[in-house]
Rosetta silent file (secondary structure, phi, psi, omega in degrees, C-alpha in Angstrom):
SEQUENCE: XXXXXXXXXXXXXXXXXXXXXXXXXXXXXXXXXXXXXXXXXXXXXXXXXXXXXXXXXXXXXXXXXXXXXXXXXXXXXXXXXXXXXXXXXXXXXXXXXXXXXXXXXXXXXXXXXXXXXXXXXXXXXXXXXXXXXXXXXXXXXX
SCORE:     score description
SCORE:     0.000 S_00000001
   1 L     0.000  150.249 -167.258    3.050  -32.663  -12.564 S_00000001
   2 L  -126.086  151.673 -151.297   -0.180  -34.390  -12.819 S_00000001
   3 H   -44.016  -24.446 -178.042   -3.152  -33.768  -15.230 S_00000001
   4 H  -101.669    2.517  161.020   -5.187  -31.241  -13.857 S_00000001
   5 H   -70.473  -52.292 -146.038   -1.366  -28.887  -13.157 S_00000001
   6 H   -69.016  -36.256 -146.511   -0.796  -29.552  -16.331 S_00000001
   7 H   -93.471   -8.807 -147.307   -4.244  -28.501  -18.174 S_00000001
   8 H  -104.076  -89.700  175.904   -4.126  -25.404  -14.857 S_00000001
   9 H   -34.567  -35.994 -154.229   -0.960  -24.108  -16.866 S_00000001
  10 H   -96.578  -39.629 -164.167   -2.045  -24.574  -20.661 S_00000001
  11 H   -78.665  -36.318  178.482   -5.200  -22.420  -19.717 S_00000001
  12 H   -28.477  -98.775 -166.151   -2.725  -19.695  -17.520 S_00000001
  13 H   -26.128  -98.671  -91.583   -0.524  -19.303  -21.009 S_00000001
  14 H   -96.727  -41.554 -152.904   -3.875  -19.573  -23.507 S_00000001
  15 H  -100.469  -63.569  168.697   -5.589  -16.477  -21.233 S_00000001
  16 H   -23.100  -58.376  165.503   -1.982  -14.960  -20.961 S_00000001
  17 H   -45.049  -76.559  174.955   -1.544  -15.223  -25.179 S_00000001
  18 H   -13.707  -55.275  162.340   -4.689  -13.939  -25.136 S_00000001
  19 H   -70.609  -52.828  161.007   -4.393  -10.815  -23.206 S_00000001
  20 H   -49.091  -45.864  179.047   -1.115   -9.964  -24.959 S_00000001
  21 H   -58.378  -47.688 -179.516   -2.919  -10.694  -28.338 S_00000001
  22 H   -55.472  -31.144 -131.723   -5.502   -8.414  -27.212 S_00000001
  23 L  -125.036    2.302 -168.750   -3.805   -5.680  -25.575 S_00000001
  24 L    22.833   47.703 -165.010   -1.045   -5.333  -28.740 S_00000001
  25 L   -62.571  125.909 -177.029    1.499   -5.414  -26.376 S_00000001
  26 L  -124.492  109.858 -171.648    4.486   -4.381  -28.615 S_00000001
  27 L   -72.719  -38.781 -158.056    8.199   -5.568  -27.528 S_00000001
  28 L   -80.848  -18.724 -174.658   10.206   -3.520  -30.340 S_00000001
  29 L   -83.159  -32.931  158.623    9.373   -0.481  -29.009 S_00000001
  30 L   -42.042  -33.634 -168.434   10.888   -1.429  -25.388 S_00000001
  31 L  -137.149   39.833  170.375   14.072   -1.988  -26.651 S_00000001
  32 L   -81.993  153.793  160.801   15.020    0.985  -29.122 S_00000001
  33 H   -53.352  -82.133 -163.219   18.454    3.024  -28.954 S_00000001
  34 H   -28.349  -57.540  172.306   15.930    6.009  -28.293 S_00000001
  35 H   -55.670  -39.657  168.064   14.375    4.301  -25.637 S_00000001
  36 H   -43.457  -63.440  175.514   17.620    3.472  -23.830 S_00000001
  37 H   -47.226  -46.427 -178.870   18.891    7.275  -24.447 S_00000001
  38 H   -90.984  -39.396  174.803   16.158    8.452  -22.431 S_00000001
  39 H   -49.366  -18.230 -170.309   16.078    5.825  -19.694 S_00000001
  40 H  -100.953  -22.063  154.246   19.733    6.877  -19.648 S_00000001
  41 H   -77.904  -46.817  153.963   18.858   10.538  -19.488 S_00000001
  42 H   -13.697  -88.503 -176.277   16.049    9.744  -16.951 S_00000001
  43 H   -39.589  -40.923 -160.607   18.717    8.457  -14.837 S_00000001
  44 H   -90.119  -11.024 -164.492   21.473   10.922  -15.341 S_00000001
  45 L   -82.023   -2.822 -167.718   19.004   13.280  -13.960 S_00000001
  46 L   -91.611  -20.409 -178.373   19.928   11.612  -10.230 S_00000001
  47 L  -141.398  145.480  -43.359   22.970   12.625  -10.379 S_00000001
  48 L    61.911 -118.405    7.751   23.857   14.445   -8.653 S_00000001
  49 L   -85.660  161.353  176.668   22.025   14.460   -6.100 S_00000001
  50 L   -71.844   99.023 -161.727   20.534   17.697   -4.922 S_00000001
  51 L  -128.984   39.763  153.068   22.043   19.123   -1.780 S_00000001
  52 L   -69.425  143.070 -170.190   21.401   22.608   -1.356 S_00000001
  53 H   -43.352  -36.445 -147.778   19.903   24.076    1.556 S_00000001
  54 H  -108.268   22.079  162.314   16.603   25.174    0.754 S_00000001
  55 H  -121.346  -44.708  177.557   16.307   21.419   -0.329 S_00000001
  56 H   -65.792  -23.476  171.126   18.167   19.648    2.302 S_00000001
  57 L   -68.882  -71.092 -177.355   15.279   21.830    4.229 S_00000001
  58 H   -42.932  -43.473 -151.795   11.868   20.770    2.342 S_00000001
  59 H   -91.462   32.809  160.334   13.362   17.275    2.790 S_00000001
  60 H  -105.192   -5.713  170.178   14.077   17.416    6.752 S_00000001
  61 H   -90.903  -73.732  176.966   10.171   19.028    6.895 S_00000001
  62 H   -54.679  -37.855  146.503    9.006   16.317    5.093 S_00000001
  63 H   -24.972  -74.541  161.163   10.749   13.876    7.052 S_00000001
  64 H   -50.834    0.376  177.295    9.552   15.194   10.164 S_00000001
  65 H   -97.748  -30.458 -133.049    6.265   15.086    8.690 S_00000001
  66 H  -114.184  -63.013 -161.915    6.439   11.549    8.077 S_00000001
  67 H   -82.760  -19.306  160.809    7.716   10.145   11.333 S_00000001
  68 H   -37.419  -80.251 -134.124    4.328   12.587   12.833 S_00000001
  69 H   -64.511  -56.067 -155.821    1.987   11.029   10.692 S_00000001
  70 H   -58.428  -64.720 -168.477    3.778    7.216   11.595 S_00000001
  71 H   -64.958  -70.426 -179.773    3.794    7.882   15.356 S_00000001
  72 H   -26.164  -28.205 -167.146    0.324    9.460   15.702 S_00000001
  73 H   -90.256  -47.453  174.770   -1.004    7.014   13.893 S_00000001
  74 H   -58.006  -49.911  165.076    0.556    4.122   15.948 S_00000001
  75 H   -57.992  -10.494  146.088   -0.917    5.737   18.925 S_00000001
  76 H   -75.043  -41.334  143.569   -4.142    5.735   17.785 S_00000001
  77 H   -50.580  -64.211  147.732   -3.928    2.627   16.716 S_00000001
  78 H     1.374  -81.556  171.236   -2.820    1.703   20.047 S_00000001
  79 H   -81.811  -32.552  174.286   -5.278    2.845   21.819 S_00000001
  80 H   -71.036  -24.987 -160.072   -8.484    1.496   19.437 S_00000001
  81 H   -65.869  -39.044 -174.831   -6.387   -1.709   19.330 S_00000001
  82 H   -81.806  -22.041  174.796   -7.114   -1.894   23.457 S_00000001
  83 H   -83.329  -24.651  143.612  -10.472   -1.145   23.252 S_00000001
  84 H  -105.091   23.132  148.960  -10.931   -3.787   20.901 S_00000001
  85 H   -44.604  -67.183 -164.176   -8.971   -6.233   22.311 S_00000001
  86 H   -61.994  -17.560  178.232  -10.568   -6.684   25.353 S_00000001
  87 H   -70.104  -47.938 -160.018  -14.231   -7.893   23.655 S_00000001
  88 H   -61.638   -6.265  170.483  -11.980   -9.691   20.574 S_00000001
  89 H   -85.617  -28.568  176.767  -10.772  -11.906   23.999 S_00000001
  90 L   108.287   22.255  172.253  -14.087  -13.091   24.694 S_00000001
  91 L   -77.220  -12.128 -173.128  -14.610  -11.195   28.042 S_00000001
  92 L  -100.847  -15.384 -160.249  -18.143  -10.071   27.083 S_00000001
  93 L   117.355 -163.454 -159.807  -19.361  -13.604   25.373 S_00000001
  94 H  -109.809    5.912  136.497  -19.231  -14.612   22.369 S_00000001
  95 H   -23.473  -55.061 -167.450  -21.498  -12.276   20.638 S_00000001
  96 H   -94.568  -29.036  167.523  -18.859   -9.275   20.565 S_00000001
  97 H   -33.625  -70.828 -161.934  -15.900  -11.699   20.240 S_00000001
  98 H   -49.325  -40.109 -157.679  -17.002  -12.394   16.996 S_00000001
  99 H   -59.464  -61.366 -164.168  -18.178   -8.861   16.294 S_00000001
 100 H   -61.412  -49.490  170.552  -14.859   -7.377   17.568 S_00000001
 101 H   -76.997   10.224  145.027  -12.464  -10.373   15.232 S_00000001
 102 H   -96.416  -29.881  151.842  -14.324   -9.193   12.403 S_00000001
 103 H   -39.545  -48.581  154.707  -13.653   -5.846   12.904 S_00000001
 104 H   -69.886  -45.756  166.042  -10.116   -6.936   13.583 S_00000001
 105 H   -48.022  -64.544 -174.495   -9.803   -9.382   10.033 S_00000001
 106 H   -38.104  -66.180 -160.946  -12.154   -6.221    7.823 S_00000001
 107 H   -60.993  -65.352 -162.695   -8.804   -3.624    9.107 S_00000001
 108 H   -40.992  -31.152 -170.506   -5.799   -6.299    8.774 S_00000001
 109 H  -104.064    2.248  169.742   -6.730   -7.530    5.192 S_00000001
 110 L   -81.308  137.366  148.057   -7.487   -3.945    3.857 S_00000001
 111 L   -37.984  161.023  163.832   -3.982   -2.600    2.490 S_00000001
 112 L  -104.494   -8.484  157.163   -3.305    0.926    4.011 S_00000001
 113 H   -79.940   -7.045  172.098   -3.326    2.517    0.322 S_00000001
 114 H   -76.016  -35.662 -169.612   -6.909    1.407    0.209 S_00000001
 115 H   -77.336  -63.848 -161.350   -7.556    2.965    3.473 S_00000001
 116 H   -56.649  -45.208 -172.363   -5.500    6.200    2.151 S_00000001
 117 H   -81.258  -34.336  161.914   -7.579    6.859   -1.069 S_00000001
 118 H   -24.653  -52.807  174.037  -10.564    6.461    1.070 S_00000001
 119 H  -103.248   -4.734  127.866   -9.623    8.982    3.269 S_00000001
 120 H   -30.756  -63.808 -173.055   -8.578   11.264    0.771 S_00000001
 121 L   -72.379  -10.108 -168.840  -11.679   11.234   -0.424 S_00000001
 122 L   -95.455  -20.650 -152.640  -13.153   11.547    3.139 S_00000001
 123 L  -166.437    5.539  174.997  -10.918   14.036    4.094 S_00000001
 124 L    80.179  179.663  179.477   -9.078   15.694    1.737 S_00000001
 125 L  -100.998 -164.585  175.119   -5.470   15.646    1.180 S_00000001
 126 L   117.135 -147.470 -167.322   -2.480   16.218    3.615 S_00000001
 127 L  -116.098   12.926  143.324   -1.237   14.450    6.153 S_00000001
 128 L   -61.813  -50.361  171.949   -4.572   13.588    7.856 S_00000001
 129 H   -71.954   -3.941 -175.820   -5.872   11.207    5.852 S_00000001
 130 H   -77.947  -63.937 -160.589   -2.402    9.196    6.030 S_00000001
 131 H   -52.569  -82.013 -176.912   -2.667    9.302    9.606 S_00000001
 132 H   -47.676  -30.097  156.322   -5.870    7.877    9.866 S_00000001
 133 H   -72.339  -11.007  169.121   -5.201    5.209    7.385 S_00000001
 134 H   -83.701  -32.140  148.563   -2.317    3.964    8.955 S_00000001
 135 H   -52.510  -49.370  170.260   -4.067    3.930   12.213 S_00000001
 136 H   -57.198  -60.236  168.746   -7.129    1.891   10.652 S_00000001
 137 H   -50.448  -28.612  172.886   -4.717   -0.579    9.469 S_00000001
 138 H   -84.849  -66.758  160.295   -2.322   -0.767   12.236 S_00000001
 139 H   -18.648  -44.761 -142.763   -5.618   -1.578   14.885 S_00000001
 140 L  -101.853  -24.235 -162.516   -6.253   -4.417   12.904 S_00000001
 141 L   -88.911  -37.927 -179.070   -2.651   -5.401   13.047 S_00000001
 142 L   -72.038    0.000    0.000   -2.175   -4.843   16.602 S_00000001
C-alpha cells in the first residue's frame, strides 16, 4: 500500500472513531441475555408459520397483486422504452440523441424506491404508484 492508501485509511478510521464517539454508539447493550431473549422471542414468533385459510387467501391476493403491478409496469415500460429508443439511436440527429440518453441515464441511475416515495407522494398509496415507479425505472433499463 503506498502513502496516499495509507493516509486514505487513517482518515476513513479517524472520521469512523469519530462518528462512533459522537453518536455514543453503545456495544453492551447489543449483547445482553435480555436482548437475546427477545431476538429469540422475535423469532419464535415465525414459527409456525401461519397457514390458515383466510391467510393463505390475503397472501394469494397479494401475490396476484404483485405480479399486476410487475407486469403492467414492464409493459409500460416497454412501450416508453420504444419510443425512446428510436431518437436515443440517433435517427433524428444528434440533438435528441443526447436529449433522449439523458433521459435514459436520469431513469437507470434513480433506484425504483426513490421513484416509489415520489409517487406516493404524487399519487397516493396503493398499487399505482409502484406501478409507475417500476415502469420509470425499467424504461431507463430497457
Amino acid at each position: 500500500m503506498n502513502a496516499r492508501g495509507l493516509l486514505t485509511l487513517l482518515v476513513l478510521g479517524g472520521l469512523l472513531w469519530m462518528s462512533v464517539a459522537y453518536l455514543e454508539f453503545d456495544t453492551d447493550g447489543l449483547f445482553t441475555l435480555a436482548t437475546l431473549a427477545s431476538f429469540g422471542r422475535y423469532v419464535a414468533q415465525f414459527f409456525p408459520p401461519d397457514t390458515s385459510g383466510p391467510f393463505l387467501i390475503k397472501l394469494w391476493s397479494g401475490t396476484l397483486e404483485t405480479l399486476a403491478i410487475s407486469a403492467l409496469a414492464t409493459l409500460l415500460a416497454a412501450i416508453a422504452g420504444l419510443l425512446i429508443a428510436v431518437p436515443a439511436a440517433g435517427r433524428f440527429g444528434l440533438a435528441p440523441r443526447l436529449a433522449a440518453r439523458f433521459v435514459l441515464n436520469a431513469l437507470r441511475s434513480v433506484p425504483e424506491l426513490v421513484f416509489a416515495a415520489l409517487m406516493v407522494i404524487a399519487a397516493g398509496l396503493g398499487p399505482f404508484p409502484g406501478t409507475l415507479a417500476l415502469a420509470l425505472h425499467t424504461t431507463g433499463v430497457l
